[in-house]
mmCIF file of C-alpha atoms in Angstrom:
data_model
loop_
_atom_site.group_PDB
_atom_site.id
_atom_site.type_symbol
_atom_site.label_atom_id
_atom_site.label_comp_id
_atom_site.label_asym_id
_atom_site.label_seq_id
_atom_site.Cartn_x
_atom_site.Cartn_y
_atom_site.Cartn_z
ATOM 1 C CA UNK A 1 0.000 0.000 0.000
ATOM 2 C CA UNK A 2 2.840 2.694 1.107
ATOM 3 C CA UNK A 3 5.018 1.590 -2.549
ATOM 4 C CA UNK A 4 1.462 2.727 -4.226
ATOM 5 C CA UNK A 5 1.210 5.359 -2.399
ATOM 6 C CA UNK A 6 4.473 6.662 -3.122
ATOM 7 C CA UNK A 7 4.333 5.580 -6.578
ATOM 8 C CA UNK A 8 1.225 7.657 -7.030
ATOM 9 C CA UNK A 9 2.896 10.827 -5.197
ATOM 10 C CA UNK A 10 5.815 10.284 -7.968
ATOM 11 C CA UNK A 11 4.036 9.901 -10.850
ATOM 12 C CA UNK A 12 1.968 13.256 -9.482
ATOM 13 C CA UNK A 13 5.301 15.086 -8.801
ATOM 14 C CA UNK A 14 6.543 14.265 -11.908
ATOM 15 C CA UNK A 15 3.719 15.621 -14.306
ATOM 16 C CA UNK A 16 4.399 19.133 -13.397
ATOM 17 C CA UNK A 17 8.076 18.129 -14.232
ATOM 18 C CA UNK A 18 7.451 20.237 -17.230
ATOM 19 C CA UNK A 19 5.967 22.984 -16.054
ATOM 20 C CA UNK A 20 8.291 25.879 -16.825
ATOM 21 C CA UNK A 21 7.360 29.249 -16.030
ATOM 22 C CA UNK A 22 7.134 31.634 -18.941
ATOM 23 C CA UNK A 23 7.572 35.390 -19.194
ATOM 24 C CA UNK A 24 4.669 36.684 -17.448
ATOM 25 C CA UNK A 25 2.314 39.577 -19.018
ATOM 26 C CA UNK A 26 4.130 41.484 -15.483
ATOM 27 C CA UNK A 27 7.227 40.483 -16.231
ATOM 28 C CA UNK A 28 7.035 41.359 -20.452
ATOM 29 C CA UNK A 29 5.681 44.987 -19.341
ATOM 30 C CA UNK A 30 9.153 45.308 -16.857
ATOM 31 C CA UNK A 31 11.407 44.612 -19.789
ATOM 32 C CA UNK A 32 13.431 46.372 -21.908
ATOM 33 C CA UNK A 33 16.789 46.213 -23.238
ATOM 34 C CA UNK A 34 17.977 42.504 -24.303
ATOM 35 C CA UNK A 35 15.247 41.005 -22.824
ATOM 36 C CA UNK A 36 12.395 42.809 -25.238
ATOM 37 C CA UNK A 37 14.072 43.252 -27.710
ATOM 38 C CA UNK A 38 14.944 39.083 -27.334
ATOM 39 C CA UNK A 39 10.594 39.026 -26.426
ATOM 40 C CA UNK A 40 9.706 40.389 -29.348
ATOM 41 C CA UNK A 41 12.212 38.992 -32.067
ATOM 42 C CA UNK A 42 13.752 42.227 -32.930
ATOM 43 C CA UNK A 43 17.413 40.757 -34.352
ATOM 44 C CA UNK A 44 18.203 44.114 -35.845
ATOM 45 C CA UNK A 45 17.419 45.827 -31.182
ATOM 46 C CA UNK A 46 19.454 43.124 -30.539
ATOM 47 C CA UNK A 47 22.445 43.534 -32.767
ATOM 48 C CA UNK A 48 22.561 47.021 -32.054
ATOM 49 C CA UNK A 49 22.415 46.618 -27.959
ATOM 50 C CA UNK A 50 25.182 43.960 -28.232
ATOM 51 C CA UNK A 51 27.495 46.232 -30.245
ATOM 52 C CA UNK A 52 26.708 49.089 -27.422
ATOM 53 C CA UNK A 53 27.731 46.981 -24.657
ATOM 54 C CA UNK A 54 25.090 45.456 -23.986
ATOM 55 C CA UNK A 55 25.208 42.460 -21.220
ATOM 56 C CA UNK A 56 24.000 39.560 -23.380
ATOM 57 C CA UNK A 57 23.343 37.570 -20.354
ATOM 58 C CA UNK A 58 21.314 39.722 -18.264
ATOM 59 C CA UNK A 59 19.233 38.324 -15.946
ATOM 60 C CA UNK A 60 15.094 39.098 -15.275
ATOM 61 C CA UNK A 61 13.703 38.372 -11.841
ATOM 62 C CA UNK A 62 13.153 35.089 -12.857
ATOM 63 C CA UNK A 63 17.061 34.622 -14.053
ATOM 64 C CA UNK A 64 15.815 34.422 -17.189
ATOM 65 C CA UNK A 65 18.723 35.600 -19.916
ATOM 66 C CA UNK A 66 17.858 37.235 -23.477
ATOM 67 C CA UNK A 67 18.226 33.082 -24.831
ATOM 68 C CA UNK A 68 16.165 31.819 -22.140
ATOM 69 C CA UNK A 69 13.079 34.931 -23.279
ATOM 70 C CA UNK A 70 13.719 34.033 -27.076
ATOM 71 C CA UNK A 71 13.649 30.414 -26.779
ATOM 72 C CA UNK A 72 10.132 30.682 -24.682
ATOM 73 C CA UNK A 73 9.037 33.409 -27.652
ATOM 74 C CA UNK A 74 10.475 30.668 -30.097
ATOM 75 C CA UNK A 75 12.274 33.497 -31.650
ATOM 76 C CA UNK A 76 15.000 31.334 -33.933
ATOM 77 C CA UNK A 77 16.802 34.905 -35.692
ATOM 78 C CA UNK A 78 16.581 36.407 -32.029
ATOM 79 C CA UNK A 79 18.580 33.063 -30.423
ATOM 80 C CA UNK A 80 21.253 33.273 -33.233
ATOM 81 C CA UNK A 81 21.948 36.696 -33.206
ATOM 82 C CA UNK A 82 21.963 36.007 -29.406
ATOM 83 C CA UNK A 83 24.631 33.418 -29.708
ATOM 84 C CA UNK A 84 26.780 35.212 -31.997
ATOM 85 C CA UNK A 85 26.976 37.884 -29.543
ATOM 86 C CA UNK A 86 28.166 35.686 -26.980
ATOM 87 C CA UNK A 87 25.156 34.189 -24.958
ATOM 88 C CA UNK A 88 25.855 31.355 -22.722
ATOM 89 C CA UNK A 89 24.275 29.120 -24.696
ATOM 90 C CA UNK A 90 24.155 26.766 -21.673
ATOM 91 C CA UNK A 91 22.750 28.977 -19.009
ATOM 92 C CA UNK A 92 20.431 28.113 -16.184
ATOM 93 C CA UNK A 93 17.500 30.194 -15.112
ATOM 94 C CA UNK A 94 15.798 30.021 -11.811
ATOM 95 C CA UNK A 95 14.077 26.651 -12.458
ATOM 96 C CA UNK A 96 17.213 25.144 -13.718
ATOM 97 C CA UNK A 97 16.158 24.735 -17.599
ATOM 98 C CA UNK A 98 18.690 25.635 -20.267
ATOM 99 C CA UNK A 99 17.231 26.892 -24.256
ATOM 100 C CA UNK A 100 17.010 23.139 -25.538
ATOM 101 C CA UNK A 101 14.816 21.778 -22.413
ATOM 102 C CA UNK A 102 12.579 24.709 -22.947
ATOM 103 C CA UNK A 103 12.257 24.257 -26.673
ATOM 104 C CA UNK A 104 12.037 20.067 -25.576
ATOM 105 C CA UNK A 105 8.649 20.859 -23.351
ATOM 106 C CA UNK A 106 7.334 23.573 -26.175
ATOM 107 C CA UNK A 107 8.235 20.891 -28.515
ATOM 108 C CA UNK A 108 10.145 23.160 -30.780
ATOM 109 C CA UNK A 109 11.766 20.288 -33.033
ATOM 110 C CA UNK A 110 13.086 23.376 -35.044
ATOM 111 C CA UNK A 111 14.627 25.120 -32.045
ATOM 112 C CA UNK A 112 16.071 22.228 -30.170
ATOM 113 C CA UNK A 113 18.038 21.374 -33.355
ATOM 114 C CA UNK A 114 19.245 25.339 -33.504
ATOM 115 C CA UNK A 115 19.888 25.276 -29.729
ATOM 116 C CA UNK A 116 22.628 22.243 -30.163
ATOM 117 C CA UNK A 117 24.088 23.684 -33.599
ATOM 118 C CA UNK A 118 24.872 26.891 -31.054
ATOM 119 C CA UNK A 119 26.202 25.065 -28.088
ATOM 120 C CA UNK A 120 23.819 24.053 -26.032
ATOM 121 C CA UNK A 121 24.610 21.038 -24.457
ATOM 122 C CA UNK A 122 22.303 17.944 -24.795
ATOM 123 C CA UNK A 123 23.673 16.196 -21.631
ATOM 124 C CA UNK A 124 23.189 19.550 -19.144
ATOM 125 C CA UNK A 125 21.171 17.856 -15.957
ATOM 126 C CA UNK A 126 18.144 20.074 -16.102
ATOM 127 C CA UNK A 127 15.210 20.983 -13.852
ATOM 128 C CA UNK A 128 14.966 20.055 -10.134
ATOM 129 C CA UNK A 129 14.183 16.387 -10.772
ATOM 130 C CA UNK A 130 17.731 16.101 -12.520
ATOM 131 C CA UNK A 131 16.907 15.297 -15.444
ATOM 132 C CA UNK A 132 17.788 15.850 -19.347
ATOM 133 C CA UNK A 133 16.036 17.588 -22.264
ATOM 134 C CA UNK A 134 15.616 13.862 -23.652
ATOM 135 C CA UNK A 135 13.991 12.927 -20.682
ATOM 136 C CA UNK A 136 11.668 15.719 -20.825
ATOM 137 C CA UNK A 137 10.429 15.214 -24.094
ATOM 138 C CA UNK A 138 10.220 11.816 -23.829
ATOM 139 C CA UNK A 139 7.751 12.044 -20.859
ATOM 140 C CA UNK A 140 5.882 13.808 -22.859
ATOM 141 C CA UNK A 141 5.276 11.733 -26.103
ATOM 142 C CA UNK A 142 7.514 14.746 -28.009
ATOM 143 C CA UNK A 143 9.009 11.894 -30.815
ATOM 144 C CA UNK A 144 9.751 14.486 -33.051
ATOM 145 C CA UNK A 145 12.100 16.097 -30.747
ATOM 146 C CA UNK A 146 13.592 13.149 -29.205
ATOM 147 C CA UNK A 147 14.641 12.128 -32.295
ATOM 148 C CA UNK A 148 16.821 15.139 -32.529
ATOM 149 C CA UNK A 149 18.014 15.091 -29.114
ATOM 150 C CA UNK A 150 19.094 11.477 -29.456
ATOM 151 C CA UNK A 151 20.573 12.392 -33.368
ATOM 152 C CA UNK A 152 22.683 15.203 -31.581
ATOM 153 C CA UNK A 153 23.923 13.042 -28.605
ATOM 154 C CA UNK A 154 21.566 12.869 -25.897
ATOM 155 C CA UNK A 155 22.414 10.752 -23.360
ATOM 156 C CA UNK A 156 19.998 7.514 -23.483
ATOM 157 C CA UNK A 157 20.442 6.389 -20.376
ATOM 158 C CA UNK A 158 20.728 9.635 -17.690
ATOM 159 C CA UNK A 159 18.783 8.330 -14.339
ATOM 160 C CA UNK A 160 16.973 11.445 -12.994
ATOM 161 C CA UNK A 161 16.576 11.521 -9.513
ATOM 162 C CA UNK A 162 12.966 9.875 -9.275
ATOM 163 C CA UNK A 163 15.238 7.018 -10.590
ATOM 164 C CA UNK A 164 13.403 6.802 -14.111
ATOM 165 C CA UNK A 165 15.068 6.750 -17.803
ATOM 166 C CA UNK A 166 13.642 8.278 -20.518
ATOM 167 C CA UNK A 167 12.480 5.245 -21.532
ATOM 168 C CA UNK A 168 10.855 4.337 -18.807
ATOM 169 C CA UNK A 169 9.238 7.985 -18.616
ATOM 170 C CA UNK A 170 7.511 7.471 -21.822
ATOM 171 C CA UNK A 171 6.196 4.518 -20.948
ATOM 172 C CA UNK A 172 5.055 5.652 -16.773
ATOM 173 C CA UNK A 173 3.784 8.886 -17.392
ATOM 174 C CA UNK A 174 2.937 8.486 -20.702
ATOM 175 C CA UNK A 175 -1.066 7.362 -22.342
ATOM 176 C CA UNK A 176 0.041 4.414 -24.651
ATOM 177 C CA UNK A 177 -0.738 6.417 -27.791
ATOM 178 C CA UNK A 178 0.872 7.232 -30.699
ATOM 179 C CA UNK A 179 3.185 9.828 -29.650
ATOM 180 C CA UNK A 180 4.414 7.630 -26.439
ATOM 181 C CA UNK A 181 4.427 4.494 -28.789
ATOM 182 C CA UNK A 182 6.869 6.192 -31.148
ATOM 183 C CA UNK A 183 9.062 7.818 -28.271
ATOM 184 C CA UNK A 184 9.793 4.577 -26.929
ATOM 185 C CA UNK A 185 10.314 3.233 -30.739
ATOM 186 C CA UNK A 186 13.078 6.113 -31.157
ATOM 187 C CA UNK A 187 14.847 5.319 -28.268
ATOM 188 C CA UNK A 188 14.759 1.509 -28.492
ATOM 189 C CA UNK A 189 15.981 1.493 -32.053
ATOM 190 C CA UNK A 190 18.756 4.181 -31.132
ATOM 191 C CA UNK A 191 20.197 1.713 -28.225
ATOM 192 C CA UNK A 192 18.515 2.986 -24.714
ATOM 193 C CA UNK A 193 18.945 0.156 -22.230
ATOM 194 C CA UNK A 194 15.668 -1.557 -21.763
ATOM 195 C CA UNK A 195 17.161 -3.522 -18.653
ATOM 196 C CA UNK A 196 17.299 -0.469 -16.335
ATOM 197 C CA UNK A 197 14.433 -0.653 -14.592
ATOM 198 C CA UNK A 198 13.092 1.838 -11.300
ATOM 199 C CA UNK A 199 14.383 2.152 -8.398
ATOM 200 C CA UNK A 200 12.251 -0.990 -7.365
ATOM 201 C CA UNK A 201 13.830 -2.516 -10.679
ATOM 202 C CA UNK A 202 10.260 -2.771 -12.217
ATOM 203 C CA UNK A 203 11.536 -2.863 -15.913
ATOM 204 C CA UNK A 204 9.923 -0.729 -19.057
ATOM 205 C CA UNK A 205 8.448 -3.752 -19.822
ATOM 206 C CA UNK A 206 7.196 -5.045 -16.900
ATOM 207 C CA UNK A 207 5.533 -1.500 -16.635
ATOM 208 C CA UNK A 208 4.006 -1.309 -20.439
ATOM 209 C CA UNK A 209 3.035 -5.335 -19.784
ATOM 210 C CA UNK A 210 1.193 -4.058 -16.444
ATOM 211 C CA UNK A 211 -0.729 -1.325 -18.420
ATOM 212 C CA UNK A 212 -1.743 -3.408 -20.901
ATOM 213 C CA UNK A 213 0.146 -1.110 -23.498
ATOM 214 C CA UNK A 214 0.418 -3.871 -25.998
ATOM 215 C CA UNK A 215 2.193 -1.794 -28.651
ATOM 216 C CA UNK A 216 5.129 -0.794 -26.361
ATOM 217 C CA UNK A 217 5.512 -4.277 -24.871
ATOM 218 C CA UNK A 218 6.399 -5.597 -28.475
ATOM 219 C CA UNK A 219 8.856 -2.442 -28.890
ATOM 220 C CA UNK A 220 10.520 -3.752 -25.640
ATOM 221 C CA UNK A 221 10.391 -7.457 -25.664
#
């Protein structure tokens, strides 16, 4: 009764894993400099505050850099021009989520691609549940993006700290459905470890098997 229990509390914790804050309407009126100019998509604001001086990684309330703002706006011209002018590319804001996790959650199959081509990292251990890009996407059925992540070196097999895999997040907090079903297709075919099970070492496939999600227990057997 207490491992359900717990289970349930997991899987519970876990489905706001995602939840990234955005720029708030309060927090687009505040800004100006880098960070509206990032908002808005104005590459021609932002070339022109870089070459005055401007800090490229100036932080909002939230710790939010320029990137972080353009990558929520999914502003692609704003994030290069960003990057050329010397944005950490790898930064953190206050939630602990780089570009390429929040372009994983929006999924931004465009951006995460752009992201990695300008140096963002696809192994940084992301968001408060220590996790990866990959294994946000995957928990959310985003197949188009975890395709890039794993084609650009995405760690398979990262163990976050509720002790799941991607793979075994696409298949626990997932539906069964067509989006899970090719998520887990993706990262079987591209080598994820199917024998790493939870931290009770309840496999991927003892966990599709137990929810009757027929097409993921052929993927896994």
């Amino acid at each position: 009764m207490l491992r359900s229990l717990l289970f349930a509390l997991a899987i519970g914790t876990a489905g706001s894993a995602h939840a990234q804050t955005a720029p708030s309407a309060s927090d687009i009126a505040s800004y100006t400099g880098l960070h509206l100019a990032a908002h808005e998509g104005d590459v021609e604001e932002i070339n022109r505050l870089i070459a005055a001086g401007a800090d490229v990684d100036i932080r909002d309330r939230s710790q939010r850099t320029p990137a972080h703002v353009a990558a929520f706006a999914s502003h692609d011209d704003a994030l290069i021009a960003l990057a050329n002018g010397g944005a950490d590319m790898n930064a953190f804001e206050n939630r602990v989520y780089d570009v390429l996790t929040i372009a994983a959650v929006a999924d931004d199959p465009k951006m995460v691609s752009l992201a990695m081509e300008l140096g963002n990292a696809p192994d940084l251990i992301t968001s408060v549940y220590d996790g990866t890009a990959l294994i946000a996407a995957a928990h959310l059925g985003h197949h188009d993006v975890v395709a890039r992540l794993v084609e650009g070196g995405a760690p398979l097999d990262h163990i976050n700290n509720l002790a799941w895999t991607a793979l075994i997040e696409a298949v626990v907090l997932g539906d069964g459905g067509a989006d899970h079903i090719k998520t887990v297709q993706i990262l079987v075919d591209a080598g994820a470890d199917k024998s790493i099970g939870d931290r009770d070492g309840v496999t991927p496939l003892q966990h599709a098997t137990s929810r009757g999600y027929a097409e993921m227990v052929e993927i896994l057997k």
